[in-house]
Coordinates of C-alpha atoms in Angstrom, one line a residue:
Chain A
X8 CA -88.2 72.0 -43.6
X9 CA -85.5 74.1 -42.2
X10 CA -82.7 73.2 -40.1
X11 CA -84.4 75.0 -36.9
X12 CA -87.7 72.6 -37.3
X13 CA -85.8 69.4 -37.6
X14 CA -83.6 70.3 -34.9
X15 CA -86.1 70.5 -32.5
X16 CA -88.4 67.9 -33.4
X17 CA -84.8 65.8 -33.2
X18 CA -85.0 67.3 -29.7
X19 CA -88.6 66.3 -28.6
X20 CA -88.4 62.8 -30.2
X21 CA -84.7 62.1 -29.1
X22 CA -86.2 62.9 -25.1
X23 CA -89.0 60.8 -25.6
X24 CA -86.0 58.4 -26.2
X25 CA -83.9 59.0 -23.8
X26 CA -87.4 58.7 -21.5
X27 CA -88.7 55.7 -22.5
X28 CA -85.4 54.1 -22.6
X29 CA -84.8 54.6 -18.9
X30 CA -87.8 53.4 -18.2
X31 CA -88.2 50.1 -19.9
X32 CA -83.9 49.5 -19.7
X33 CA -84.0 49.7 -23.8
X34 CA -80.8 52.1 -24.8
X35 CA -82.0 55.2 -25.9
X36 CA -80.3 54.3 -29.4
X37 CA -83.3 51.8 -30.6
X38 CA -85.6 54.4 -30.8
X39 CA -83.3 56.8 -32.2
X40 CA -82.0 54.8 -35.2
X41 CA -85.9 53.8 -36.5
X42 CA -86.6 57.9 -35.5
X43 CA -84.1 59.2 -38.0
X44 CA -84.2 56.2 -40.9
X45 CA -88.3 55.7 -40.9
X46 CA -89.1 59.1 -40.2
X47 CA -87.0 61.6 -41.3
X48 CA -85.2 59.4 -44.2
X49 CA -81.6 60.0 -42.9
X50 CA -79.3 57.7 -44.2
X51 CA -78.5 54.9 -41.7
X52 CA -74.7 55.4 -41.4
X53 CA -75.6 59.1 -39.9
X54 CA -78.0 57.2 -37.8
X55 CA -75.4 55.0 -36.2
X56 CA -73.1 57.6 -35.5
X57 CA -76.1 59.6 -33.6
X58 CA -77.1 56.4 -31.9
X59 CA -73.5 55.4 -30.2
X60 CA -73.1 59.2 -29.2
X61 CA -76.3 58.6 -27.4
X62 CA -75.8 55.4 -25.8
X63 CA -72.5 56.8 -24.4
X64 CA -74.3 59.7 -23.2
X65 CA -76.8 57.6 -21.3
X66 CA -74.7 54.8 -20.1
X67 CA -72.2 57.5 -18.9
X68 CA -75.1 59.4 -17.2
X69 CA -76.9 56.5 -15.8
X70 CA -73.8 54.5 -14.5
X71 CA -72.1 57.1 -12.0
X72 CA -75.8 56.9 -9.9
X73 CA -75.8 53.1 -9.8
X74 CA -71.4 53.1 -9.2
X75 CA -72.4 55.3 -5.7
X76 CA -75.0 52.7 -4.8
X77 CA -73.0 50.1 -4.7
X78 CA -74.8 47.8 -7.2
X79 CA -72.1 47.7 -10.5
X80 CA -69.5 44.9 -10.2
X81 CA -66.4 47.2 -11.9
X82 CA -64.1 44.4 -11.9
X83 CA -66.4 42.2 -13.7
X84 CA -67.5 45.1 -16.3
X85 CA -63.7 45.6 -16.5
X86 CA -62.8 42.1 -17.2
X87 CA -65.9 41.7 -19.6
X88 CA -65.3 45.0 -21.5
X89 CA -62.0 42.9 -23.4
X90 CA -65.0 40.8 -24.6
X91 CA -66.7 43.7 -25.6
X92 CA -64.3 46.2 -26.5
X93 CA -62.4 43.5 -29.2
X94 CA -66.1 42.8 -30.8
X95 CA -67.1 46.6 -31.2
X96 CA -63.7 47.3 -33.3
X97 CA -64.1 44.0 -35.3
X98 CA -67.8 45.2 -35.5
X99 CA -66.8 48.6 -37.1
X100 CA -64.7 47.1 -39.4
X101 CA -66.9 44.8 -40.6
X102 CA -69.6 47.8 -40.7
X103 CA -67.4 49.5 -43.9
X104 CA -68.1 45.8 -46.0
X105 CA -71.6 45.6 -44.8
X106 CA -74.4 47.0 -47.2
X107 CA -76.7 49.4 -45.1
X108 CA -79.9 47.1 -45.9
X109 CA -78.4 44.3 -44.5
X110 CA -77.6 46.2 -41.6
X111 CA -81.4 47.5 -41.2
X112 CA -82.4 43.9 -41.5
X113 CA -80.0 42.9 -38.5
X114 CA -81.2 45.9 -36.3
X115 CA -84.8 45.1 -37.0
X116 CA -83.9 41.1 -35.6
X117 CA -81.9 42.6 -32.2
X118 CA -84.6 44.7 -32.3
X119 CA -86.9 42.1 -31.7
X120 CA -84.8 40.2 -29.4
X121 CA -84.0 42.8 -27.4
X122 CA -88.0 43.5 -26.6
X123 CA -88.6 39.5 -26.0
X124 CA -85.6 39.7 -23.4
X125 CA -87.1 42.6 -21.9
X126 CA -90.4 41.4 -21.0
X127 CA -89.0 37.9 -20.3
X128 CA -89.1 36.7 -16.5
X129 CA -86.2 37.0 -14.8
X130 CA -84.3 35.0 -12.1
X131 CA -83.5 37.0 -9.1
X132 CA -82.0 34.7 -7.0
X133 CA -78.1 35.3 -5.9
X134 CA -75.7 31.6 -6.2
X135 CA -73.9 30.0 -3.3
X136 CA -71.2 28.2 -5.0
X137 CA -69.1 29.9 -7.8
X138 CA -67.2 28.3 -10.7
X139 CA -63.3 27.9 -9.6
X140 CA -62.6 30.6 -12.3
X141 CA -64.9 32.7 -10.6
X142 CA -62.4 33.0 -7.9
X143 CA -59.1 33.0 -9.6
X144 CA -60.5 36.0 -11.3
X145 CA -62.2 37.8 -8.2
X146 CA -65.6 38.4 -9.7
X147 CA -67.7 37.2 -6.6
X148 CA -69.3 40.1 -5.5
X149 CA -72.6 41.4 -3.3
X150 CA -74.6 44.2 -3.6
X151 CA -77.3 46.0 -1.4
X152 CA -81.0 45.3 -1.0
X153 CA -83.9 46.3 1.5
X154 CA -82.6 43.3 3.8
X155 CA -79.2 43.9 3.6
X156 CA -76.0 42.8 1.6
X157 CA -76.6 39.7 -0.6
X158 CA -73.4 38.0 -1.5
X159 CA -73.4 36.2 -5.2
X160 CA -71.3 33.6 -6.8
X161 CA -70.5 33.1 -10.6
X162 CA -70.6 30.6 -13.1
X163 CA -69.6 29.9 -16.6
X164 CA -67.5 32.4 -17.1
X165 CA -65.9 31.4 -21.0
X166 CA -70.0 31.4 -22.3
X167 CA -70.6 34.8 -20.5
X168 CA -67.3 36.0 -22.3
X169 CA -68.6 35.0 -25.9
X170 CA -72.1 36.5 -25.8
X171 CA -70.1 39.6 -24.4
X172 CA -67.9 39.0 -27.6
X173 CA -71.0 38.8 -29.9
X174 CA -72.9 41.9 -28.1
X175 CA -70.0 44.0 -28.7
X176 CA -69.6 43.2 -32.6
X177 CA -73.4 44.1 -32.5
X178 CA -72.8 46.8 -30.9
X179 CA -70.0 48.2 -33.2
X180 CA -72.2 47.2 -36.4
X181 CA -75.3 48.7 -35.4
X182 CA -74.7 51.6 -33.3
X183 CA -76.6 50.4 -30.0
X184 CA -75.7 49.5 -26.2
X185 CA -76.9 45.7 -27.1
X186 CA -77.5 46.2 -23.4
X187 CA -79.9 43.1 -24.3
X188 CA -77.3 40.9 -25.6
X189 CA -75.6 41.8 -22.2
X190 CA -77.9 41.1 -19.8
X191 CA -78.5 38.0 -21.3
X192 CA -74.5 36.6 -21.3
X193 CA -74.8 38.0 -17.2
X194 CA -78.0 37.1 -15.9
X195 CA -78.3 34.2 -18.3
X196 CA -75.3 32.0 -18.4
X197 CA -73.1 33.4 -15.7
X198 CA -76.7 33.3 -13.4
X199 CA -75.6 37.0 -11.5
X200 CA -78.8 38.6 -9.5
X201 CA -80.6 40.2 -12.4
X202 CA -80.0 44.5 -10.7
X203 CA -76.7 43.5 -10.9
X204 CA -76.5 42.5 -14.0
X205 CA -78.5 45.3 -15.3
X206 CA -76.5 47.7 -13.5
X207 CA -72.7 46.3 -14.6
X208 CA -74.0 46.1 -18.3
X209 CA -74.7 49.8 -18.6
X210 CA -71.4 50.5 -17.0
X211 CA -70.1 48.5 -19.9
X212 CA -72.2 50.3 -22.4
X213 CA -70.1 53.4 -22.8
X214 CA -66.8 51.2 -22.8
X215 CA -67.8 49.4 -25.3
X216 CA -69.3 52.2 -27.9
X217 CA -66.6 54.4 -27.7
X218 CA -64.7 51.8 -28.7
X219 CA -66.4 51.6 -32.3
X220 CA -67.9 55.1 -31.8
X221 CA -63.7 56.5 -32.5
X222 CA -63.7 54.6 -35.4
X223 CA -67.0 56.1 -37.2
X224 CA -66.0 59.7 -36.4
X225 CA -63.0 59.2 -38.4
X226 CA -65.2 57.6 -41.0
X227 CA -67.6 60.6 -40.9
X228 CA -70.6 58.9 -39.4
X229 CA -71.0 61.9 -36.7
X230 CA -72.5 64.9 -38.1
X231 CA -72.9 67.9 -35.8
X232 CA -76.1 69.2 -36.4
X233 CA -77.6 65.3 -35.7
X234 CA -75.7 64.9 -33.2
X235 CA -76.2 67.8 -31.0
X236 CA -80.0 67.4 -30.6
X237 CA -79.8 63.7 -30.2
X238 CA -77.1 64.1 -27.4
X239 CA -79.0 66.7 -25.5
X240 CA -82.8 65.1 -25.9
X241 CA -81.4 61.8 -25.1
X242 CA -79.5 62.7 -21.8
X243 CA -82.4 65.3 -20.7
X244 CA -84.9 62.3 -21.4
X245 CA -83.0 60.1 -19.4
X246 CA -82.8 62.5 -16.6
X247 CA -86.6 62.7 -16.3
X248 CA -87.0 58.7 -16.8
X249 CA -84.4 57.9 -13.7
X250 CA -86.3 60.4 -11.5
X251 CA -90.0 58.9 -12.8
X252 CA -88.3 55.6 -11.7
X253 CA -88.8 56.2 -8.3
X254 CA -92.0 56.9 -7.9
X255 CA -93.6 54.9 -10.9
X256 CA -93.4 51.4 -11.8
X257 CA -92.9 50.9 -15.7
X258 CA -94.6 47.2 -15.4
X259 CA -97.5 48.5 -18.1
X260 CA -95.3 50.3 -20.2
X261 CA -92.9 48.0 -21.1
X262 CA -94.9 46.0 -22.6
X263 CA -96.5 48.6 -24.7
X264 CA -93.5 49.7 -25.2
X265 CA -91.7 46.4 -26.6
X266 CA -94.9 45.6 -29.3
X267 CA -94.5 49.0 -30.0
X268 CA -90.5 48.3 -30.8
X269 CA -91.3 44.8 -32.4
X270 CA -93.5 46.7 -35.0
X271 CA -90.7 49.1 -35.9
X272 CA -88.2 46.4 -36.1
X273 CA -90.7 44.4 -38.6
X274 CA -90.8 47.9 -40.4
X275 CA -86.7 47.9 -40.3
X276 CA -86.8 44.2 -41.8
X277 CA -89.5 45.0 -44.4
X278 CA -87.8 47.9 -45.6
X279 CA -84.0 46.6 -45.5
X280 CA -85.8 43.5 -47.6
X281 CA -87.0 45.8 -50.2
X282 CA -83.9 47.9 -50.0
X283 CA -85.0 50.8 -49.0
X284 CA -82.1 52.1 -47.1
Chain B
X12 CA -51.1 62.8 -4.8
X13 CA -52.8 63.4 -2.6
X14 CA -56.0 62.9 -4.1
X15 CA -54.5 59.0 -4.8
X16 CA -53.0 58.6 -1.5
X17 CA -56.6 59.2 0.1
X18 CA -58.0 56.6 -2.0
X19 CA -58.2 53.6 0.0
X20 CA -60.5 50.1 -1.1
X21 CA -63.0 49.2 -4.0
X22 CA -65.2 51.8 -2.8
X23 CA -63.5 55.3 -3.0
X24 CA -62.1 54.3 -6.5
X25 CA -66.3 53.3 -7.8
X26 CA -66.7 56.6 -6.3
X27 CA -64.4 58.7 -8.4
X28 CA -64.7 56.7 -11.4
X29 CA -68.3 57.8 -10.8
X30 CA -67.5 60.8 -10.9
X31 CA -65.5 61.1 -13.8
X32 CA -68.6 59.6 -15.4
X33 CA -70.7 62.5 -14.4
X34 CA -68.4 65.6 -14.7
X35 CA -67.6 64.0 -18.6
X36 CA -71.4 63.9 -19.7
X37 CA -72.0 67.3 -18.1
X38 CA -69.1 69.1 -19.6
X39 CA -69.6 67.2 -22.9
X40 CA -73.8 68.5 -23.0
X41 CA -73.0 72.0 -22.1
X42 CA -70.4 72.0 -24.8
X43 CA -72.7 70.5 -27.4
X44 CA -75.5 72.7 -26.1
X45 CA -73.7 76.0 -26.7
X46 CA -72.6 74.7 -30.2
X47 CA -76.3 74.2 -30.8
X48 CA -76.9 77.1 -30.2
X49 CA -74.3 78.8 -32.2
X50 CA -75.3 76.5 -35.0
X51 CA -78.8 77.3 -35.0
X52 CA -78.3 81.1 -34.6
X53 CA -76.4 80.8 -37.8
X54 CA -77.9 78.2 -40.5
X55 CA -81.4 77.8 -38.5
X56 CA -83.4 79.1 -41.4
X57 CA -81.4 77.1 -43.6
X58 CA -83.0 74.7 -46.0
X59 CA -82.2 70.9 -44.2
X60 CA -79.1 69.6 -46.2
X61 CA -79.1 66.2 -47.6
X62 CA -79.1 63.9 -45.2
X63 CA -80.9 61.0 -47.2
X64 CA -77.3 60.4 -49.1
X65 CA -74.2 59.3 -47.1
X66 CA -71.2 61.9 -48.1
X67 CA -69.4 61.4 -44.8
X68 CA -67.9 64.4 -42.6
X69 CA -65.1 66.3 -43.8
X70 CA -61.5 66.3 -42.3
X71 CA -62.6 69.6 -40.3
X72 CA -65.0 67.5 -38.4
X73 CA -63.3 63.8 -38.3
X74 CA -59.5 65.0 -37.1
X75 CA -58.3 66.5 -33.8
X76 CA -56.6 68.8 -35.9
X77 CA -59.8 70.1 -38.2
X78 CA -62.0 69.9 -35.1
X79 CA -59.6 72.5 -33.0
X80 CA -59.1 74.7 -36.0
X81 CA -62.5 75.4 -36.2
X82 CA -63.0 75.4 -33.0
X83 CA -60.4 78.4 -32.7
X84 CA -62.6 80.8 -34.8
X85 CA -65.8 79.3 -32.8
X86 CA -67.0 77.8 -35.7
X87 CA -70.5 76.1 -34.2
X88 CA -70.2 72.6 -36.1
X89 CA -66.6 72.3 -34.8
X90 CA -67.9 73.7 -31.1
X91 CA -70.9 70.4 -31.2
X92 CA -67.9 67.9 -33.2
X93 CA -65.6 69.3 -29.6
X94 CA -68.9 68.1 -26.9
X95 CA -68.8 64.8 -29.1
X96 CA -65.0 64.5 -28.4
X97 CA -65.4 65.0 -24.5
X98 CA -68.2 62.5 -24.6
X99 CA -66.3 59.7 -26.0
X100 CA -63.1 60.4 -24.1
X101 CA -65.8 60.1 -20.5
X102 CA -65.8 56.1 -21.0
X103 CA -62.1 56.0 -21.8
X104 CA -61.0 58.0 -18.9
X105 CA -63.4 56.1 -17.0
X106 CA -61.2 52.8 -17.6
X107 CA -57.5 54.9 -17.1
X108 CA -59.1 55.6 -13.8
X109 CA -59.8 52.0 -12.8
X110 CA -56.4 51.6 -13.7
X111 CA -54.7 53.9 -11.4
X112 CA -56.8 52.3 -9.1
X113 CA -55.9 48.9 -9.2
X114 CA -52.6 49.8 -9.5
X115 CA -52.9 52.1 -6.1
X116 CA -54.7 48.7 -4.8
X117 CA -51.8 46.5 -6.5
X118 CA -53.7 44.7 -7.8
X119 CA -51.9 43.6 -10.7
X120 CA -54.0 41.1 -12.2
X121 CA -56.4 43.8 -12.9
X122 CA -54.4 46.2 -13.4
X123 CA -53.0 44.2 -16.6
X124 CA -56.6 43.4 -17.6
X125 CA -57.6 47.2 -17.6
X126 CA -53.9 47.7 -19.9
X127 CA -55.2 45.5 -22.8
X128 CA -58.9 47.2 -22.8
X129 CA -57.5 50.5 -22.7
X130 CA -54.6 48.9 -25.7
X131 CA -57.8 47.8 -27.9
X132 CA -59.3 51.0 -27.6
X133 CA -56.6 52.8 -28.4
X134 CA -55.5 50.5 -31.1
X135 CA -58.9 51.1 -32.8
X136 CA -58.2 55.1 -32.3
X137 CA -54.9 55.3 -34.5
X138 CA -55.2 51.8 -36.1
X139 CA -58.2 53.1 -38.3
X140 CA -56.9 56.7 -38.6
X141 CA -57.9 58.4 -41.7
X142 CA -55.0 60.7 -41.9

């Protein structure tokens, strides 16, 4: 194969990424890791590298839409993003100790996770009575829908800030958004309206991979010629996936879409068990 | 100042930061595109190197100071290594933004929250350096 075939089939399956990840609110990074590893037998540190440049790209793109809506709680991203930030450097660092099997292995379990959480119900009501910290820190917030401005209080705030912690270490060690991991800490435990959670944890997402994503440039993780068509497929995938969004509803395809995931992670586990990596 | 001046409330600042966001990724994908290009014009027929065994980047690709060398003499893995750059300083201007913005709202509880995630970010850029 020469570098002109891979490139472009980087391309196509990199905007089928970026695609399905906008539509079923799965970074584009956990299709892009099992892409490169399974398929074309790159080694998973190049991988990881690819992946954070693409999750920045997306977060990045998809943020600045949802900012001008009105949805994203920046002070709460803000204040969460010392969470995250702090876990993605320890994450990194950890990364240099950790062999790359054991890494595939923890990739395939998030994996998992992350297509349980999407599929789960979720609770879409907004709370009346915030936690005093909740105040002190000005996190209370609303945000628009089709009958007007719903205001929304906040709750345990200190377990919200430790998932955050955790998602970002995951996020540093494996290279993804763990947008999963952050939906949960928000929608979860600190009980925020579920588009607003959604919305403030891919705001976070770029924060909290360039964090990590400085460290594994200087390690050498980023190589150009992966990069560049997984930075462009991604972002043009994305593009087409936030315009589908409109006038589709993903219902159907997210759960395709998540066995389809949980059968690649098992593959991830399988072969990180047999050390394939 | 003026442009700071004009910024008044939550809103205006979302706005911008919003902004940045979009004008980063933009300029970062048109930089990387035009690299691509350049790269492919050059090695496309290439046999695929070795991707399968972890060697790591050189310093030409993992230091400011390799990446702008070779991006002088428009060498096309420096040009992509330059659209990766932008892209990861987008998030990171994102958050000194928020910070001129609390501060122009004096807000200074936030505006000492914002400090210590831009310090950890920062701390992991030159506490890791490979020099």
């Amino acid at each position: 194969m020469n570098i002109l075939i891979f490139s472009l089939i980087l391309l196509a399956g990199a905007y089928v990424a970026g695609l399905l990840g906008s539509l079923t609110g799965l970074g584009g990074g956990v299709v892009v890791i099992p892409l490169l590893t399974l398929v074309f037998h790159v080694d998973i540190r190049y991988a990881i590298g690819a992946a954070l440049l693409a999750s920045i790209a997306n977060s990045s793109g998809a943020a600045s839409a949802y900012i001008k809506e009105g949805i994203t709680n920046v002070r709460l991203g803000m204040f969460l993003e010392i969470a995250t930030t702090l876990g993605a450097v320890g994450g990194a660092l950890i990364a240099v100790f950790t062999p790359t099997n054991t890494i595939a292995i923890l990739f395939g379990v998030v994996l998992i996770f992350s297509a349980l959480m999407t599929v789960r119900k979720k609770h879409e009501h907004a709370l009346q009575e915030g936690s005093r910290l909740s105040y002190v820190l000005k996190l209370n917030g609303s945000y628009p829908t089709p009958q007007g401005e719903v205001p929304y209080k906040l709750q345990n705030i200190g377990g919200g800030f430790s998932i955050m912690l955790l998602a970002g270490v995951l996020s540093g060690l494996l290279g993804i958004g763990s947008g999963a991991l952050k939906v949960l800490a928000m929608d979860g435990a600190m009980k925020i309206p579920f588009k607003v959670s959604t919305t403030t944890s891919n705001f976070m997402i770029g924060v909290t991979a360039a964090a990590s994503a400085v460290v594994y440039l200087q390690r050498g993780y980023i190589d150009p010629g992966i990069a560049f068509p997984v930075v462009l497929g991604v972002l043009g995938g994305a593009f087409t996936g936030a315009r589908l969004l409109t006038i589709m509803n993903p219902k159907t395809l997210r759960y395709i879409f998540c066995v389809a995931i949980s059968f690649v992670a098992l593959e991830m586990i399988y072969n990180g068990l047999h050390h394939q990596f | 100042m003026k442009l700071i001046k004009t910024l008044t409330g939550d809103r205006d600042i979302a706005l911008l930061v919003g902004q940045v966001l979009r004008t980063g990724v933009i300029t970062a994908s048109a930089i990387a595109f035009v690299g691509g290009v350049l790269y492919l014009a050059k090695h496309g027929a290439d046999s695929l190197p070795d991707y399968s065994t972890f060697t790591g980047e050189g310093k030409e690709y993992t230091t400011f100071g390799g990446i702008f060398r070779g991006l002088a003499t428009f060498k096309p893995s420096a040009v992509i290594q330059f659209g990766a750059l932008i892209l990861l300083a987008t998030p990171i201007l994102r958050v000194f933004f928020s910070l001129i913005g609390f501060a122009v709202e004096k807000d200074r509880m936030y505006v000492v929250i914002t400090l210590l995630v831009l310090g950890i970010i920062l701390f992991s850029m030159f506490g890791g350096l490979k020099v």
